[in-house]
Short mmCIF file of C-alpha atoms and ligand atoms in Angstrom, two decimals:
data_model
loop_
_atom_site.label_atom_id
_atom_site.label_comp_id
_atom_site.label_asym_id
_atom_site.label_seq_id
_atom_site.Cartn_x
_atom_site.Cartn_y
_atom_site.Cartn_z
CA MET L 16 -0.06 -0.05 0.06
CA SER L 17 1.53 3.27 -0.79
CA ARG L 18 0.99 6.38 1.37
CA ARG L 19 1.12 10.14 0.33
CA LEU L 20 3.65 11.38 2.07
CA SER L 21 2.52 14.60 4.60
CA PRO L 22 4.83 18.02 4.28
CA ARG L 23 5.85 16.74 7.92
CA ASP L 24 7.05 13.76 6.89
CA VAL L 25 9.10 15.40 4.14
CA ALA L 26 10.66 17.46 6.78
CA PHE L 27 11.40 14.67 9.28
CA TYR L 28 13.05 12.88 5.98
CA LEU L 29 15.29 15.73 4.97
CA ARG L 30 16.15 16.52 8.66
CA GLY L 31 17.40 12.88 8.98
CA ARG L 32 19.53 13.29 6.02
CA LEU L 33 20.76 16.57 6.91
CA ILE L 34 22.02 15.22 10.26
CA ARG L 35 23.53 12.08 8.51
CA HIS L 36 25.51 14.23 5.98
CA VAL L 37 26.78 16.34 8.54
CA THR L 38 28.10 13.93 10.85
CA ARG L 39 29.67 11.83 8.21
CA LEU L 40 31.76 15.34 7.31
CA ALA L 41 32.53 16.14 10.94
CA HIS L 42 33.89 12.81 11.89
CA ALA L 43 35.48 11.79 8.66
CA ARG L 44 39.25 11.90 10.35
CA ASP L 45 38.29 10.51 13.62
CA ARG L 46 40.71 7.55 13.86
CA THR L 47 39.22 6.12 16.85
CA PRO L 48 39.16 2.06 16.72
CA PRO L 49 36.25 0.47 16.11
CA VAL L 50 34.28 -1.50 19.03
CA VAL L 51 34.39 -4.99 18.82
CA PRO L 52 31.19 -6.41 20.05
CA ILE L 53 30.85 -9.57 22.24
CA PRO L 54 28.57 -12.44 21.07
CA VAL L 55 24.95 -11.71 21.66
CA ASP L 56 24.51 -14.85 23.59
CA GLU L 57 27.20 -14.07 25.70
CA VAL L 58 25.50 -10.72 26.75
CA ILE L 59 22.00 -12.41 27.12
CA ARG L 60 23.91 -14.80 29.74
CA GLY L 61 25.28 -12.16 31.49
CA SER L 62 24.34 -9.34 34.23
CA ARG L 63 20.96 -7.54 33.53
CA ALA L 64 22.09 -4.12 34.63
CA PRO L 65 21.97 -1.31 32.34
CA GLN L 66 25.41 -0.97 31.90
CA ALA L 67 26.04 -4.61 30.79
CA LEU L 68 22.98 -4.71 28.67
CA VAL L 69 24.71 -1.94 26.65
CA ARG L 70 26.80 -4.35 25.09
CA LEU L 71 23.66 -5.87 23.32
CA LEU L 72 23.87 -3.33 20.68
CA GLU L 73 27.06 -1.41 21.22
CA GLY L 74 29.52 -1.51 17.83
CA ARG L 75 26.86 -3.47 15.77
CA SER L 76 25.46 -2.91 12.56
CA ASN L 77 21.53 -1.78 12.69
CA ALA L 78 20.56 -5.09 11.50
CA GLU L 79 22.35 -6.65 13.92
CA ARG L 80 21.32 -4.47 16.60
CA GLU L 81 17.40 -4.86 15.78
CA SER L 82 17.85 -8.75 15.77
CA ALA L 83 19.62 -8.47 19.04
CA VAL L 84 16.81 -6.83 20.67
CA ALA L 85 14.35 -9.42 19.60
CA ARG L 86 16.79 -12.36 20.59
CA TYR L 87 17.14 -11.31 24.15
CA LEU L 88 13.20 -10.69 24.67
CA ARG L 89 13.04 -14.16 23.35
CA ALA L 90 15.70 -15.73 25.17
CA ARG L 91 13.94 -14.14 28.56
CA SER L 92 10.74 -15.39 27.61
CA VAL L 93 9.07 -11.88 27.61
CA PRO L 94 6.48 -11.54 25.23
CA PHE L 95 6.44 -8.76 22.51
CA ALA L 96 4.60 -7.47 19.55
CA LEU L 97 6.43 -7.19 16.17
CA HIS L 98 5.76 -4.36 14.10
CA ARG L 99 7.49 -4.36 10.59
CA PHE L 100 7.61 -1.50 8.46
CA SER L 101 8.67 -0.77 5.06
CA SER L 102 8.35 2.53 2.87
CA GLY L 103 10.34 4.30 0.20
CA GLU L 104 12.49 5.71 3.14
CA GLY L 105 13.49 2.74 4.52
CA SER L 106 12.36 -0.38 6.59
CA GLY L 107 12.70 -1.89 10.00
CA GLU L 108 10.94 -3.71 12.99
CA ASN L 109 9.86 -1.79 16.18
CA PHE L 110 9.01 -4.34 18.97
CA SER L 111 6.82 -3.34 21.83
CA VAL L 112 6.25 -4.93 25.09
CA ASP L 113 2.89 -4.44 27.08
CA LEU L 114 2.72 -4.78 30.84
CA GLY L 115 0.00 -4.11 33.27
CA ALA L 116 -3.62 -3.97 32.38
CA GLY L 117 -6.08 -1.15 31.86
CA ASP L 118 -7.15 1.23 28.93
CA ARG L 119 -4.64 4.01 29.57
CA VAL L 120 -1.28 3.42 28.39
CA LEU L 121 2.11 4.89 29.41
CA LEU L 122 4.46 4.45 26.42
CA LEU L 123 8.35 4.59 27.11
CA ALA L 124 10.34 4.42 23.59
CA ALA L 125 14.30 3.79 23.02
CA HIS L 126 15.33 3.27 19.48
CA HIS L 127 17.57 0.43 18.65
CA ASP L 128 19.52 1.82 15.77
CA ALA L 129 22.41 4.05 15.85
CA VAL L 130 24.35 6.35 13.10
CA ASP L 131 26.89 4.90 10.73
CA GLY L 132 30.35 4.98 11.95
CA SER L 133 29.05 5.19 15.96
CA PRO L 134 29.06 2.47 18.44
CA GLY L 135 25.75 3.95 19.53
CA ALA L 136 26.25 3.35 23.35
CA ASN L 137 24.88 6.50 24.83
CA ASP L 138 22.80 7.20 21.80
CA ASN L 139 21.09 4.70 22.24
CA ALA L 140 22.08 1.34 23.69
CA ALA L 141 22.02 2.92 27.07
CA ALA L 142 18.23 3.68 26.80
CA VAL L 143 17.46 0.00 25.55
CA GLY L 144 19.28 -1.45 28.60
CA ILE L 145 17.35 0.88 30.85
CA LEU L 146 13.90 -0.41 29.37
CA LEU L 147 15.03 -4.17 29.28
CA THR L 148 15.89 -3.59 32.88
CA LEU L 149 12.54 -1.93 33.57
CA ILE L 150 10.86 -4.96 32.03
CA GLU L 151 12.80 -7.20 34.26
CA ARG L 152 11.68 -5.28 37.22
CA LEU L 153 8.15 -4.59 36.86
CA ALA L 154 6.98 -7.67 35.06
CA ALA L 155 6.48 -9.66 38.60
CA ALA L 156 4.10 -6.47 39.70
CA PRO L 157 3.11 -4.40 37.14
CA PRO L 158 0.75 -1.26 37.83
CA PRO L 159 -2.93 -2.77 38.22
CA LYS L 160 -4.43 0.25 36.32
CA LEU L 161 -2.23 1.21 33.87
CA ARG L 162 -0.64 -0.50 31.16
CA LEU L 163 3.06 0.20 30.35
CA ARG L 164 4.27 0.04 26.96
CA PHE L 165 7.96 -0.24 25.93
CA LEU L 166 8.70 0.50 22.32
CA PHE L 167 11.86 -0.24 20.86
CA THR L 168 12.10 1.20 17.46
CA ALA L 169 13.96 1.13 14.34
CA ALA L 170 15.32 3.92 12.15
CA GLU L 171 15.06 6.87 14.65
CA GLU L 172 18.12 8.31 12.80
CA ARG L 173 15.92 8.44 9.70
CA GLY L 174 13.82 10.99 10.79
CA TYR L 175 11.88 8.76 13.36
CA LEU L 176 10.86 6.68 10.41
CA GLY L 177 9.81 3.66 12.90
CA ALA L 178 8.26 5.80 15.37
CA ARG L 179 6.13 7.57 12.64
CA HIS L 180 4.86 4.31 11.30
CA TYR L 181 4.24 2.78 14.48
CA ALA L 182 2.38 5.96 15.74
CA ARG L 183 0.25 5.93 12.65
CA GLU L 184 -0.79 2.57 13.18
CA THR L 185 -1.62 2.43 16.66
CA ASP L 186 -4.32 3.67 18.80
CA VAL L 187 -2.71 7.03 20.04
CA GLY L 188 -6.46 7.87 21.90
CA GLU L 189 -5.47 5.14 24.57
CA LEU L 190 -1.80 7.11 25.28
CA VAL L 191 -1.55 9.01 28.40
CA GLY L 192 1.97 10.05 27.55
CA VAL L 193 5.27 9.24 25.88
CA LEU L 194 8.61 9.26 26.90
CA SER L 195 11.58 8.92 24.18
CA LEU L 196 14.72 8.04 25.91
CA GLU L 197 17.98 9.59 24.36
CA LEU L 198 21.47 9.91 25.77
CA CYS L 199 20.58 8.53 29.34
CA GLY L 200 23.97 7.16 30.11
CA ILE L 201 26.00 10.51 31.17
CA GLY L 202 25.05 12.92 33.60
CA ASP L 203 23.37 14.04 36.93
CA SER L 204 20.39 15.70 36.05
CA VAL L 205 17.47 14.77 34.12
CA VAL L 206 16.10 17.05 31.29
CA ILE L 207 12.63 16.71 29.94
CA TRP L 208 12.40 18.44 26.62
CA ASP L 209 10.26 19.38 23.80
CA ALA L 210 8.17 20.48 26.71
CA ALA L 211 6.81 23.91 25.37
CA ASP L 212 3.13 22.93 25.99
CA GLU L 213 1.43 22.38 29.26
CA THR L 214 -0.33 18.98 28.98
CA SER L 215 -2.11 16.52 31.40
CA PHE L 216 1.34 14.40 31.32
CA LEU L 217 3.75 17.13 32.29
CA PRO L 218 2.77 17.51 35.78
CA THR L 219 2.71 13.77 36.38
CA VAL L 220 6.26 13.81 35.14
CA ASN L 221 7.23 16.88 37.25
CA ALA L 222 5.75 15.62 40.70
CA ALA L 223 7.58 12.01 39.80
CA LEU L 224 11.07 13.75 39.83
CA GLU L 225 10.32 16.02 42.71
CA SER L 226 9.23 12.77 44.66
CA LEU L 227 12.79 11.64 44.02
CA GLY L 228 14.25 14.95 45.84
CA LEU L 229 15.24 16.38 42.50
CA GLY L 230 14.78 20.02 42.28
CA ARG L 231 13.75 22.04 39.23
CA ASP L 232 16.25 23.97 37.35
CA THR L 233 19.04 22.21 39.54
CA SER L 234 18.78 18.40 39.32
CA TYR L 235 15.99 18.33 36.54
CA HIS L 236 15.11 20.60 34.04
CA VAL L 237 12.20 21.09 31.81
CA VAL L 238 12.87 22.81 28.55
CA GLY L 239 10.99 23.95 25.47
CA ARG L 240 11.33 22.72 21.65
CA ILE L 241 14.88 22.02 21.14
CA PRO L 242 15.66 23.13 17.21
CA MET L 243 18.66 21.02 16.53
CA PHE L 244 17.77 17.85 18.11
CA GLY L 245 14.67 15.46 17.94
CA SER L 246 13.65 12.06 19.05
CA ASP L 247 10.40 9.50 18.57
CA HIS L 248 8.38 11.34 20.89
CA ARG L 249 7.74 14.00 17.92
CA ALA L 250 5.83 11.25 15.85
CA PHE L 251 3.61 10.96 18.78
CA ALA L 252 3.38 14.94 19.30
CA SER L 253 2.60 15.51 15.83
CA LEU L 254 -0.60 13.28 16.47
CA GLY L 255 -1.53 15.36 19.51
CA VAL L 256 -0.18 12.90 22.33
CA PRO L 257 1.75 14.56 25.55
CA ALA L 258 5.11 13.38 24.28
CA TYR L 259 8.65 14.46 25.35
CA GLY L 260 12.08 13.49 25.24
CA PHE L 261 14.07 12.41 28.45
CA THR L 262 17.87 12.68 28.49
CA LEU L 263 20.40 12.83 31.40
CA VAL L 264 22.99 15.68 31.14
CA PRO L 265 25.91 16.89 33.53
CA SER L 266 24.66 19.78 35.71
CA ALA L 267 27.85 21.46 35.48
CA ASN L 268 27.46 21.70 31.86
CA ALA L 269 23.86 23.14 32.01
CA GLU L 270 24.83 26.62 30.60
CA ALA L 271 27.01 25.52 27.89
CA LEU L 272 24.57 22.88 26.83
CA ARG L 273 21.74 25.45 26.79
CA GLN L 274 23.81 27.91 24.14
CA PHE L 275 24.75 24.41 22.49
CA VAL L 276 21.04 23.46 21.91
CA PHE L 277 19.07 26.77 21.69
CA SER L 278 21.37 28.64 19.37
CA PRO L 279 22.68 26.21 16.80
CA VAL L 280 23.86 28.42 13.99
CA ARG L 281 25.94 30.33 16.36
CA SER L 282 27.27 27.36 18.19
CA ALA L 283 27.41 24.79 15.32
CA LEU L 284 30.82 25.86 14.09
CA ARG L 285 32.53 26.66 17.34
CA HIS L 286 31.22 23.26 18.68
CA LEU L 287 32.20 21.12 15.76
CA ILE L 288 35.59 21.40 17.62
CA ARG L 289 34.59 21.11 21.13
CA ARG L 290 30.97 20.33 22.16
CA PRO L 291 29.99 19.95 25.86
CA ALA L 292 29.05 16.38 27.42
CA PRO L 293 27.22 14.36 26.42
CA PHE L 294 27.30 15.93 22.86
CA ASP L 295 31.19 15.47 22.69
CA THR L 296 30.51 11.76 21.81
CA TYR L 297 27.37 12.13 20.41
CA HIS L 298 27.18 10.53 16.92
CA THR L 299 30.91 9.95 16.77
CA PRO L 300 32.92 6.92 17.11
CA ARG L 301 33.75 7.82 20.42
CA ASP L 302 30.44 6.79 21.68
CA ARG L 303 31.57 3.62 23.64
CA GLY L 304 30.27 2.23 26.58
CA GLY L 305 33.12 2.83 28.40
CA THR L 306 32.15 6.40 28.65
CA LEU L 307 28.76 5.76 30.42
CA GLN L 308 28.45 6.00 34.05
CA PRO L 309 26.54 3.56 36.43
CA ALA L 310 25.34 6.60 38.51
CA ALA L 311 23.67 8.16 35.18
CA LEU L 312 22.06 4.62 34.30
CA ALA L 313 20.80 4.29 37.74
CA LEU L 314 19.29 7.83 38.05
CA ALA L 315 17.57 7.71 34.74
CA LEU L 316 15.85 3.85 35.97
CA ARG L 317 14.69 5.86 39.16
CA ALA L 318 13.38 8.59 37.43
CA LEU L 319 11.24 6.13 35.28
CA GLU L 320 10.10 3.94 37.93
CA ALA L 321 9.10 7.23 39.77
CA VAL L 322 7.08 8.47 36.81
CA ILE L 323 5.36 5.20 36.04
CA ALA L 324 4.28 5.37 39.74
CA ALA L 325 2.74 8.81 39.61
CA ALA L 326 0.85 7.70 36.55
CA ALA L 327 -0.51 4.57 37.53
ZN1 ZN Y 429 19.06 9.02 19.45
#
């Protein structure tokens, strides 16, 4: 079946292409040696902490990353739905795991693909590892009146392609909120981004973060639309669902990050040479598991558990 592309689809597609092109130019001379991945079965048999699960994807091709997620879920006997898509823009497989009951659905997403030439540890194997850990922790006692959906998307780096297909073909009316996890492995403060509009979901997220003792504008930040980055939540936001990005950053870099992400033109050239963490490794051959911080992964887990509890 062919589908007419909307102007928004075209914009997402062009944005994806531009980012891939700029990335390739910027890192053409990076000589960091490639990551040698360990066998998937070894990861499956090993520790189930997010840091260890990063190795499920790190350093593999996108086809291998995709199949590693499905293999992990099957090996752990986690029932999942497979959502395969194919269009002129590309193809791939999204996987979703539902836990709990009820007609309200909280969706947590993490893309399993990476840009060419990057091992893709913080972007986005860390987020996949966090969701797999959450599934393991919550499977025994999921919330009684809220369904949790863990969505592992393909082709986020192609203008959120997997998420766009998924969002179009799912009942978005049952979604109470969406968080798309990006760059969750480095830093000590939580950023909720693309949160320009007040929605029914945003106060739930804020209350959850405050319940952990995090302070607004110190250990957690809520920011508006970020011009030069995006993630899968935008595929849902464009259909009217309250949907935000969820990222960790080092609080020491808060001001540098603010300048970096909100004044793209001015900072783009300057920061091609030196970008503040976590963007110093973002989309580069240096985005490796060794740069991830266990404390950051633990904070992301606690924050998401708090959001789930607050939404339930
Ligand atoms: Zn990403």
